[in-house]
Each structure stands twice: as C-alpha cells, then as structure tokens.
C-alpha cells in the first residue's frame, strides 16, 4: 500500500480543506493537488491560487501521491465530487465544511488582529458581503467572543454595508463587547468539541442497505462506496437485482 494514502493527520486534513476552499465548485481534484504541490502552471497562477495560505503544503510530494491523499479525503467523506455537466468538481461534505468554516473564520479574525496592530482604519468590508451566511454568523460570534474593543470600528464600518439580518447581529456583537458581557464558555467548548469530532477519522465499512424494491438487505461494499463517491453518485437504495428490473428504471 502506498504510504501517501495512509491515514492523514488533522493538520493535513485541514490544509487540504483550506486549499479546496479556493476552488470549491470551480475545480477538480487535479487543480486541488496542484495548489498543494505549489505548481506554477498557468491556470494556477491565473486564478491566483499561489496566494492560498497552503499553496505548496505538499511541495516535496509527487502529484500522484497528493492525488491519493485527496482521494483519501473523498473516501473518508471530508470532500465530495459533484458533476457539473461532464466536469467533476470538488465540494465540501457537511463535516468538511464545518472544519473549514472554523479554520477560515479564525484566519479572518487573525487578519483583523493584524489590522489592529498596524492601525489599519476604515478597511473595505465588502469582502464579507454575500459570503456564506453560516460562515459569516460564526465569524461574528467569534468576534463577539473575543471581547476585543479594537474590533468595534471595523464592525461599525461593516454594519453600514451589509444586509439587515447581518447588521442586527453586528449590533448585538458591538453591544456585547461594549458591555463586556460574560462569555458563554460552554457554547465555545461545545463548538470546539464538535470540530474535534468532525476531525475524527472513521474508516469506511461495508453497509447493509435495505432495498426499496424487494425490501431485502444488500451489502454495499467499501469498494463500491469508493467508486460511487469518486463518481459523485449518491448511494443506491435498491439492490443490484432490482436495479436491473425495468420497473425501477
Ligand atoms: Zn431488491
């Protein structure tokens, strides 16, 4: 067995998810591998993928071995394949997105901290508009939890340009920081635990699926699951025999 496909560490999982975020719904596994390889190929440079923080994360690895790692991510349900016409594109699984959202909001928060240090005033906040709502709400939550007064001017600038729902959340965050309200440590802990749980690797096992046609259970092997995942197909709900039956076609 190739060592490249051995179980990935949490650090590797996070790095691959971070790289995937740069091409999500736009690129496939090869482009993802090229970011991690640190490729200088035209397409990579044109899309400015060299600016991704994990660009070159696997620079000493061969592209084929990086692809095996990406396939491992698909087999273990951190990433999924979706077909757009004929193109297989990389998308996040639920748990993959959960992990990426957590590390990405941390990244955005670090940037704000950097702004504070250099005294950056009046930043253009349009980069946060029209982003994934769930991610933005998590970001506001983390800003609120930071109780960092220096963030208030940024929140105010941001509040001016965003939609009402977000504006309202921003206002709540500003108030919490201003009043130095107690932090809900239990909520923070629960969130951290959920991320650790999402990072736990579960080895795929053969599944017993109840057929909707004949109502008998059939085995859907790890190998078959792998094939279906790589092809971006949802798992079957009918056994092989019933699938061949023209009634169900
Ligand atoms: Zn059946």
mmCIF file with all atom_site columns, N, CA and C in Angstrom, residues 128-153:
data_model
loop_
_atom_site.group_PDB
_atom_site.id
_atom_site.type_symbol
_atom_site.label_atom_id
_atom_site.label_alt_id
_atom_site.label_comp_id
_atom_site.label_asym_id
_atom_site.label_entity_id
_atom_site.label_seq_id
_atom_site.pdbx_PDB_ins_code
_atom_site.Cartn_x
_atom_site.Cartn_y
_atom_site.Cartn_z
_atom_site.occupancy
_atom_site.B_iso_or_equiv
_atom_site.pdbx_formal_charge
_atom_site.auth_seq_id
_atom_site.auth_comp_id
_atom_site.auth_asym_id
_atom_site.auth_atom_id
_atom_site.pdbx_PDB_model_num
ATOM 1  N N  . UNK A 1 128 ? -16.709 40.846 2.882  1.00 0.00 ? 128 UNK A N  1
ATOM 2  C CA . UNK A 1 128 ? -17.513 39.957 3.738  1.00 0.00 ? 128 UNK A CA 1
ATOM 3  C C  . UNK A 1 128 ? -18.983 39.887 3.303  1.00 0.00 ? 128 UNK A C  1
ATOM 4  N N  . UNK A 1 129 ? -19.337 40.720 2.339  1.00 0.00 ? 129 UNK A N  1
ATOM 5  C CA . UNK A 1 129 ? -20.730 40.733 1.885  1.00 0.00 ? 129 UNK A CA 1
ATOM 6  C C  . UNK A 1 129 ? -20.962 39.594 0.898  1.00 0.00 ? 129 UNK A C  1
ATOM 7  N N  . UNK A 1 130 ? -22.181 39.058 0.922  1.00 0.00 ? 130 UNK A N  1
ATOM 8  C CA . UNK A 1 130 ? -22.564 37.969 0.018  1.00 0.00 ? 130 UNK A CA 1
ATOM 9  C C  . UNK A 1 130 ? -21.702 36.717 0.161  1.00 0.00 ? 130 UNK A C  1
ATOM 10 N N  . UNK A 1 131 ? -21.167 36.511 1.339  1.00 0.00 ? 131 UNK A N  1
ATOM 11 C CA . UNK A 1 131 ? -20.438 35.273 1.596  1.00 0.00 ? 131 UNK A CA 1
ATOM 12 C C  . UNK A 1 131 ? -21.407 34.282 2.226  1.00 0.00 ? 131 UNK A C  1
ATOM 13 N N  . UNK A 1 132 ? -20.954 33.084 2.417  1.00 0.00 ? 132 UNK A N  1
ATOM 14 C CA . UNK A 1 132 ? -21.794 32.063 3.044  1.00 0.00 ? 132 UNK A CA 1
ATOM 15 C C  . UNK A 1 132 ? -22.314 32.562 4.394  1.00 0.00 ? 132 UNK A C  1
ATOM 16 N N  . UNK A 1 133 ? -23.624 32.556 4.545  1.00 0.00 ? 133 UNK A N  1
ATOM 17 C CA . UNK A 1 133 ? -24.273 33.146 5.718  1.00 0.00 ? 133 UNK A CA 1
ATOM 18 C C  . UNK A 1 133 ? -23.844 32.457 7.024  1.00 0.00 ? 133 UNK A C  1
ATOM 19 N N  . UNK A 1 134 ? -23.802 31.147 6.978  1.00 0.00 ? 134 UNK A N  1
ATOM 20 C CA . UNK A 1 134 ? -23.429 30.363 8.158  1.00 0.00 ? 134 UNK A CA 1
ATOM 21 C C  . UNK A 1 134 ? -22.013 30.740 8.629  1.00 0.00 ? 134 UNK A C  1
ATOM 22 N N  . UNK A 1 135 ? -21.119 30.906 7.663  1.00 0.00 ? 135 UNK A N  1
ATOM 23 C CA . UNK A 1 135 ? -19.726 31.255 7.973  1.00 0.00 ? 135 UNK A CA 1
ATOM 24 C C  . UNK A 1 135 ? -19.660 32.660 8.578  1.00 0.00 ? 135 UNK A C  1
ATOM 25 N N  . UNK A 1 136 ? -20.420 33.580 7.993  1.00 0.00 ? 136 UNK A N  1
ATOM 26 C CA . UNK A 1 136 ? -20.409 34.965 8.474  1.00 0.00 ? 136 UNK A CA 1
ATOM 27 C C  . UNK A 1 136 ? -20.952 35.049 9.906  1.00 0.00 ? 136 UNK A C  1
ATOM 28 N N  . UNK A 1 137 ? -22.008 34.294 10.174 1.00 0.00 ? 137 UNK A N  1
ATOM 29 C CA . UNK A 1 137 ? -22.580 34.312 11.531 1.00 0.00 ? 137 UNK A CA 1
ATOM 30 C C  . UNK A 1 137 ? -21.581 33.741 12.543 1.00 0.00 ? 137 UNK A C  1
ATOM 31 N N  . UNK A 1 138 ? -20.848 32.733 12.131 1.00 0.00 ? 138 UNK A N  1
ATOM 32 C CA . UNK A 1 138 ? -19.819 32.165 13.007 1.00 0.00 ? 138 UNK A CA 1
ATOM 33 C C  . UNK A 1 138 ? -18.698 33.184 13.247 1.00 0.00 ? 138 UNK A C  1
ATOM 34 N N  . UNK A 1 139 ? -18.341 33.889 12.205 1.00 0.00 ? 139 UNK A N  1
ATOM 35 C CA . UNK A 1 139 ? -17.303 34.925 12.336 1.00 0.00 ? 139 UNK A CA 1
ATOM 36 C C  . UNK A 1 139 ? -17.743 35.987 13.346 1.00 0.00 ? 139 UNK A C  1
ATOM 37 N N  . UNK A 1 140 ? -18.982 36.442 13.216 1.00 0.00 ? 140 UNK A N  1
ATOM 38 C CA . UNK A 1 140 ? -19.483 37.471 14.141 1.00 0.00 ? 140 UNK A CA 1
ATOM 39 C C  . UNK A 1 140 ? -19.480 36.928 15.577 1.00 0.00 ? 140 UNK A C  1
ATOM 40 N N  . UNK A 1 141 ? -19.860 35.662 15.706 1.00 0.00 ? 141 UNK A N  1
ATOM 41 C CA . UNK A 1 141 ? -19.864 35.015 17.017 1.00 0.00 ? 141 UNK A CA 1
ATOM 42 C C  . UNK A 1 141 ? -18.452 35.048 17.629 1.00 0.00 ? 141 UNK A C  1
ATOM 43 N N  . UNK A 1 142 ? -17.466 34.717 16.827 1.00 0.00 ? 142 UNK A N  1
ATOM 44 C CA . UNK A 1 142 ? -16.081 34.695 17.325 1.00 0.00 ? 142 UNK A CA 1
ATOM 45 C C  . UNK A 1 142 ? -15.569 36.098 17.634 1.00 0.00 ? 142 UNK A C  1
ATOM 46 N N  . UNK A 1 143 ? -15.978 37.065 16.829 1.00 0.00 ? 143 UNK A N  1
ATOM 47 C CA . UNK A 1 143 ? -15.585 38.461 17.087 1.00 0.00 ? 143 UNK A CA 1
ATOM 48 C C  . UNK A 1 143 ? -16.175 38.894 18.425 1.00 0.00 ? 143 UNK A C  1
ATOM 49 N N  . UNK A 1 144 ? -17.451 38.521 18.600 1.00 0.00 ? 144 UNK A N  1
ATOM 50 C CA . UNK A 1 144 ? -18.156 38.854 19.841 1.00 0.00 ? 144 UNK A CA 1
ATOM 51 C C  . UNK A 1 144 ? -17.436 38.226 21.035 1.00 0.00 ? 144 UNK A C  1
ATOM 52 N N  . UNK A 1 145 ? -17.086 36.950 20.887 1.00 0.00 ? 145 UNK A N  1
ATOM 53 C CA . UNK A 1 145 ? -16.408 36.234 21.978 1.00 0.00 ? 145 UNK A CA 1
ATOM 54 C C  . UNK A 1 145 ? -15.019 36.794 22.290 1.00 0.00 ? 145 UNK A C  1
ATOM 55 N N  . UNK A 1 146 ? -14.405 37.423 21.318 1.00 0.00 ? 146 UNK A N  1
ATOM 56 C CA . UNK A 1 146 ? -13.054 37.965 21.539 1.00 0.00 ? 146 UNK A CA 1
ATOM 57 C C  . UNK A 1 146 ? -13.094 39.115 22.560 1.00 0.00 ? 146 UNK A C  1
ATOM 58 N N  . UNK A 1 147 ? -14.257 39.760 22.676 1.00 0.00 ? 147 UNK A N  1
ATOM 59 C CA . UNK A 1 147 ? -14.426 40.928 23.565 1.00 0.00 ? 147 UNK A CA 1
ATOM 60 C C  . UNK A 1 147 ? -13.350 41.986 23.293 1.00 0.00 ? 147 UNK A C  1
ATOM 61 N N  . UNK A 1 148 ? -12.958 42.043 22.047 1.00 0.00 ? 148 UNK A N  1
ATOM 62 C CA . UNK A 1 148 ? -11.874 42.930 21.632 1.00 0.00 ? 148 UNK A CA 1
ATOM 63 C C  . UNK A 1 148 ? -12.444 44.288 21.208 1.00 0.00 ? 148 UNK A C  1
ATOM 64 N N  . UNK A 1 149 ? -12.230 45.297 22.038 1.00 0.00 ? 149 UNK A N  1
ATOM 65 C CA . UNK A 1 149 ? -12.811 46.626 21.770 1.00 0.00 ? 149 UNK A CA 1
ATOM 66 C C  . UNK A 1 149 ? -12.269 47.240 20.464 1.00 0.00 ? 149 UNK A C  1
ATOM 67 N N  . UNK A 1 150 ? -11.042 46.891 20.141 1.00 0.00 ? 150 UNK A N  1
ATOM 68 C CA . UNK A 1 150 ? -10.433 47.445 18.924 1.00 0.00 ? 150 UNK A CA 1
ATOM 69 C C  . UNK A 1 150 ? -11.157 47.002 17.652 1.00 0.00 ? 150 UNK A C  1
ATOM 70 N N  . UNK A 1 151 ? -11.997 45.951 17.784 1.00 0.00 ? 151 UNK A N  1
ATOM 71 C CA . UNK A 1 151 ? -12.737 45.478 16.610 1.00 0.00 ? 151 UNK A CA 1
ATOM 72 C C  . UNK A 1 151 ? -13.979 46.315 16.319 1.00 0.00 ? 151 UNK A C  1
ATOM 73 N N  . UNK A 1 152 ? -14.426 47.076 17.301 1.00 0.00 ? 152 UNK A N  1
ATOM 74 C CA . UNK A 1 152 ? -15.691 47.813 17.143 1.00 0.00 ? 152 UNK A CA 1
ATOM 75 C C  . UNK A 1 152 ? -15.704 48.733 15.911 1.00 0.00 ? 152 UNK A C  1
ATOM 76 N N  . UNK A 1 153 ? -14.649 49.531 15.680 1.00 0.00 ? 153 UNK A N  1
ATOM 77 C CA . UNK A 1 153 ? -14.680 50.371 14.470 1.00 0.00 ? 153 UNK A CA 1
ATOM 78 C C  . UNK A 1 153 ? -14.862 49.552 13.188 1.00 0.00 ? 153 UNK A C  1
#
